[in-house]
GROMACS .gro file of C-alpha atoms in nm:
model
  218
    1UNK     CA    1   4.595   3.481  -2.987
    2UNK     CA    2   4.792   3.339  -2.695
    3UNK     CA    3   5.008   3.034  -2.749
    4UNK     CA    4   4.881   2.717  -2.578
    5UNK     CA    5   5.059   2.525  -2.303
    6UNK     CA    6   4.907   2.186  -2.224
    7UNK     CA    7   4.977   2.053  -1.878
    8UNK     CA    8   4.899   1.683  -1.847
    9UNK     CA    9   4.877   1.567  -1.485
   10UNK     CA   10   4.776   1.905  -1.346
   11UNK     CA   11   4.768   1.943  -0.969
   12UNK     CA   12   4.939   2.119  -0.681
   13UNK     CA   13   5.317   2.136  -0.667
   14UNK     CA   14   5.539   2.140  -0.967
   15UNK     CA   15   5.263   2.156  -1.227
   16UNK     CA   16   5.097   2.449  -1.053
   17UNK     CA   17   5.430   2.632  -1.040
   18UNK     CA   18   5.479   2.569  -1.412
   19UNK     CA   19   5.121   2.678  -1.492
   20UNK     CA   20   5.162   2.999  -1.297
   21UNK     CA   21   5.488   3.089  -1.467
   22UNK     CA   22   5.371   3.009  -1.820
   23UNK     CA   23   5.045   3.203  -1.759
   24UNK     CA   24   5.252   3.500  -1.649
   25UNK     CA   25   5.458   3.467  -1.964
   26UNK     CA   26   5.143   3.503  -2.177
   27UNK     CA   27   5.046   3.146  -2.239
   28UNK     CA   28   4.692   3.006  -2.237
   29UNK     CA   29   4.672   2.696  -2.019
   30UNK     CA   30   4.496   2.373  -2.110
   31UNK     CA   31   4.501   2.168  -1.790
   32UNK     CA   32   4.442   1.793  -1.804
   33UNK     CA   33   4.379   1.549  -1.522
   34UNK     CA   34   4.109   1.313  -1.397
   35UNK     CA   35   3.932   1.541  -1.145
   36UNK     CA   36   3.742   1.798  -1.345
   37UNK     CA   37   3.609   1.982  -1.040
   38UNK     CA   38   3.964   2.060  -0.923
   39UNK     CA   39   4.073   2.162  -1.271
   40UNK     CA   40   3.778   2.399  -1.309
   41UNK     CA   41   3.867   2.556  -0.971
   42UNK     CA   42   4.223   2.605  -1.096
   43UNK     CA   43   4.092   2.755  -1.422
   44UNK     CA   44   3.864   2.994  -1.235
   45UNK     CA   45   4.154   3.109  -1.015
   46UNK     CA   46   4.373   3.173  -1.322
   47UNK     CA   47   4.091   3.360  -1.498
   48UNK     CA   48   4.037   3.577  -1.188
   49UNK     CA   49   4.399   3.679  -1.222
   50UNK     CA   50   4.348   3.781  -1.583
   51UNK     CA   51   4.495   3.472  -1.742
   52UNK     CA   52   4.345   3.234  -1.999
   53UNK     CA   53   4.289   2.880  -1.878
   54UNK     CA   54   4.085   2.577  -1.975
   55UNK     CA   55   4.016   2.245  -1.806
   56UNK     CA   56   3.948   1.899  -1.944
   57UNK     CA   57   3.907   1.564  -1.771
   58UNK     CA   58   4.123   1.284  -1.905
   59UNK     CA   59   4.215   0.943  -1.778
   60UNK     CA   60   4.585   0.921  -1.862
   61UNK     CA   61   4.601   0.544  -1.813
   62UNK     CA   62   4.337   0.486  -2.086
   63UNK     CA   63   4.549   0.521  -2.395
   64UNK     CA   64   4.278   0.472  -2.655
   65UNK     CA   65   4.062   0.736  -2.489
   66UNK     CA   66   4.359   0.972  -2.495
   67UNK     CA   67   4.402   0.912  -2.864
   68UNK     CA   68   4.036   0.997  -2.918
   69UNK     CA   69   4.025   1.300  -2.686
   70UNK     CA   70   4.338   1.483  -2.801
   71UNK     CA   71   4.221   1.557  -3.154
   72UNK     CA   72   3.899   1.702  -3.010
   73UNK     CA   73   4.098   1.918  -2.766
   74UNK     CA   74   4.333   2.044  -3.034
   75UNK     CA   75   4.041   2.120  -3.261
   76UNK     CA   76   3.870   2.314  -2.981
   77UNK     CA   77   4.165   2.502  -2.840
   78UNK     CA   78   4.424   2.491  -3.110
   79UNK     CA   79   4.762   2.310  -3.136
   80UNK     CA   80   4.997   2.371  -2.843
   81UNK     CA   81   5.333   2.531  -2.850
   82UNK     CA   82   5.424   2.351  -2.525
   83UNK     CA   83   5.330   2.015  -2.370
   84UNK     CA   84   5.426   1.955  -2.008
   85UNK     CA   85   5.388   1.601  -1.876
   86UNK     CA   86   5.375   1.590  -1.498
   87UNK     CA   87   5.181   1.278  -1.402
   88UNK     CA   88   5.336   1.007  -1.184
   89UNK     CA   89   5.227   0.722  -0.954
   90UNK     CA   90   5.403   0.750  -0.613
   91UNK     CA   91   5.375   0.390  -0.497
   92UNK     CA   92   5.589   0.269  -0.210
   93UNK     CA   93   5.727  -0.082  -0.222
   94UNK     CA   94   6.054  -0.267  -0.222
   95UNK     CA   95   6.143  -0.467  -0.538
   96UNK     CA   96   6.154  -0.809  -0.372
   97UNK     CA   97   5.790  -0.775  -0.267
   98UNK     CA   98   5.652  -0.570  -0.554
   99UNK     CA   99   5.396  -0.728  -0.784
  100UNK     CA  100   5.501  -0.712  -1.144
  101UNK     CA  101   5.144  -0.620  -1.230
  102UNK     CA  102   5.171  -0.314  -1.008
  103UNK     CA  103   5.500  -0.213  -1.170
  104UNK     CA  104   5.350  -0.233  -1.514
  105UNK     CA  105   5.036  -0.048  -1.406
  106UNK     CA  106   5.242   0.236  -1.269
  107UNK     CA  107   5.457   0.240  -1.581
  108UNK     CA  108   5.146   0.318  -1.782
  109UNK     CA  109   5.119   0.654  -1.615
  110UNK     CA  110   5.488   0.715  -1.541
  111UNK     CA  111   5.600   0.657  -1.897
  112UNK     CA  112   5.334   0.515  -2.132
  113UNK     CA  113   5.090   0.806  -2.109
  114UNK     CA  114   5.380   1.049  -2.152
  115UNK     CA  115   5.454   0.885  -2.485
  116UNK     CA  116   5.088   0.885  -2.596
  117UNK     CA  117   5.042   1.251  -2.504
  118UNK     CA  118   5.355   1.345  -2.690
  119UNK     CA  119   5.249   1.150  -2.998
  120UNK     CA  120   4.924   1.342  -3.016
  121UNK     CA  121   5.087   1.687  -3.035
  122UNK     CA  122   5.403   1.608  -3.232
  123UNK     CA  123   5.239   1.616  -3.579
  124UNK     CA  124   5.099   1.971  -3.532
  125UNK     CA  125   5.429   2.087  -3.381
  126UNK     CA  126   5.628   1.932  -3.660
  127UNK     CA  127   5.408   2.098  -3.922
  128UNK     CA  128   5.462   2.433  -3.751
  129UNK     CA  129   5.833   2.350  -3.709
  130UNK     CA  130   5.796   2.482  -3.356
  131UNK     CA  131   5.713   2.325  -3.021
  132UNK     CA  132   5.850   2.205  -2.689
  133UNK     CA  133   5.784   1.883  -2.500
  134UNK     CA  134   5.875   1.899  -2.129
  135UNK     CA  135   5.871   1.620  -1.875
  136UNK     CA  136   5.885   1.625  -1.495
  137UNK     CA  137   6.174   1.395  -1.414
  138UNK     CA  138   6.300   1.279  -1.077
  139UNK     CA  139   6.633   1.216  -0.907
  140UNK     CA  140   6.530   0.852  -0.867
  141UNK     CA  141   6.620   0.809  -1.228
  142UNK     CA  142   6.983   0.885  -1.133
  143UNK     CA  143   6.998   0.736  -0.788
  144UNK     CA  144   6.723   0.478  -0.725
  145UNK     CA  145   6.586   0.427  -0.376
  146UNK     CA  146   6.460   0.073  -0.307
  147UNK     CA  147   6.152   0.179  -0.111
  148UNK     CA  148   6.017   0.354  -0.423
  149UNK     CA  149   6.136   0.099  -0.679
  150UNK     CA  150   5.844   0.134  -0.916
  151UNK     CA  151   5.877   0.514  -0.934
  152UNK     CA  152   6.255   0.482  -0.982
  153UNK     CA  153   6.195   0.251  -1.279
  154UNK     CA  154   5.934   0.493  -1.414
  155UNK     CA  155   6.151   0.801  -1.384
  156UNK     CA  156   6.443   0.620  -1.549
  157UNK     CA  157   6.212   0.519  -1.832
  158UNK     CA  158   6.080   0.873  -1.869
  159UNK     CA  159   6.436   1.012  -1.881
  160UNK     CA  160   6.523   0.770  -2.158
  161UNK     CA  161   6.206   0.852  -2.348
  162UNK     CA  162   6.279   1.224  -2.329
  163UNK     CA  163   6.634   1.175  -2.457
  164UNK     CA  164   6.510   0.952  -2.735
  165UNK     CA  165   6.245   1.204  -2.838
  166UNK     CA  166   6.500   1.482  -2.827
  167UNK     CA  167   6.724   1.294  -3.070
  168UNK     CA  168   6.437   1.217  -3.305
  169UNK     CA  169   6.262   1.551  -3.302
  170UNK     CA  170   6.546   1.806  -3.308
  171UNK     CA  171   6.584   1.772  -3.689
  172UNK     CA  172   6.212   1.857  -3.714
  173UNK     CA  173   6.263   2.183  -3.519
  174UNK     CA  174   6.115   2.061  -3.194
  175UNK     CA  175   6.271   2.086  -2.846
  176UNK     CA  176   6.240   1.815  -2.581
  177UNK     CA  177   6.355   1.837  -2.221
  178UNK     CA  178   6.318   1.696  -1.876
  179UNK     CA  179   6.371   1.870  -1.545
  180UNK     CA  180   6.515   1.605  -1.322
  181UNK     CA  181   6.425   1.708  -0.970
  182UNK     CA  182   6.672   1.554  -0.725
  183UNK     CA  183   6.505   1.645  -0.400
  184UNK     CA  184   6.173   1.677  -0.217
  185UNK     CA  185   5.944   1.944  -0.362
  186UNK     CA  186   5.828   2.181  -0.092
  187UNK     CA  187   5.723   2.546  -0.087
  188UNK     CA  188   5.964   2.784   0.078
  189UNK     CA  189   6.269   2.567   0.016
  190UNK     CA  190   6.525   2.534  -0.255
  191UNK     CA  191   6.281   2.288  -0.415
  192UNK     CA  192   5.993   2.535  -0.418
  193UNK     CA  193   5.770   2.473  -0.722
  194UNK     CA  194   5.816   2.832  -0.839
  195UNK     CA  195   6.192   2.785  -0.850
  196UNK     CA  196   6.163   2.450  -1.031
  197UNK     CA  197   5.923   2.609  -1.283
  198UNK     CA  198   6.200   2.849  -1.383
  199UNK     CA  199   6.394   2.546  -1.511
  200UNK     CA  200   6.105   2.436  -1.730
  201UNK     CA  201   6.097   2.787  -1.877
  202UNK     CA  202   6.475   2.778  -1.924
  203UNK     CA  203   6.446   2.457  -2.128
  204UNK     CA  204   6.161   2.603  -2.331
  205UNK     CA  205   6.349   2.917  -2.409
  206UNK     CA  206   6.684   2.753  -2.486
  207UNK     CA  207   6.782   2.769  -2.856
  208UNK     CA  208   6.731   2.455  -3.062
  209UNK     CA  209   7.093   2.437  -3.158
  210UNK     CA  210   7.268   2.248  -2.880
  211UNK     CA  211   6.943   2.229  -2.682
  212UNK     CA  212   6.996   2.031  -2.351
  213UNK     CA  213   6.760   1.744  -2.310
  214UNK     CA  214   6.787   1.771  -1.929
  215UNK     CA  215   6.836   2.006  -1.641
  216UNK     CA  216   6.920   1.828  -1.314
  217UNK     CA  217   6.788   2.041  -1.033
  218UNK     CA  218   6.971   1.967  -0.709
   0.00000   0.00000   0.00000
C-alpha cells in the first residue's frame, strides 16, 4: 500500500510540482482545495500516468468543517505520512490603507488553516512515530514588501508556526519544515515548481536528528 501525501491548497505552481514529485516517488496523493472539478481533473491526469490520486473539496477557511472532514478523509484513505500545506491569499494592499478585517480574514488561510490541518494529522503521525509536515513559505517572511503587507504578515506567522511545531513534535518522531521561497515562482526559471519541489523532498528525507525546520530557496 502506497504512503499517503495530503496536499492542502492544491493548484498549479508549487503544489503541482510537489504532487508530481511525490507521485513519482511512490506516494498516493490526496489533494484538497475548494474547486472539486479542478481537483478531479488533476486526479485523472495523475491516474493516466499510472499514479494513485484522490480529490476532496474542502473550504480551508471553515475550521469547524475541516475538523469534521479530516477524520472522514483519514478513515477513507488512511493516515498520511506527509502533509503539505500550500494555501495562501495573495491580497495586494499597503498597511496604512488595509482593513484589519481583511488582514484577519487572510490570516485564517495563511496561518490558521495550516494549524488546523496539522492538528488533524498529528495524532496519527505521533502514534506511528513517523510523519512530516511541510509548509510553503515565502521570502516575504524574511523581507516584507509593503504592497503585500497581509501576505508578509501571513508568511511570517506561518514560518513561526512551522518552527514552533518542529520544536514540539521532534521528540515525538515527527519532522516539520518550511520551504521559504524568496522569489517569483515561474516555470523555466530558477524558481521552477519542479526545482522547488526538490526542496520539499529534501526536507522530507532529511534525518530527524538535526532536522532543519527551513530551507530558504533563493
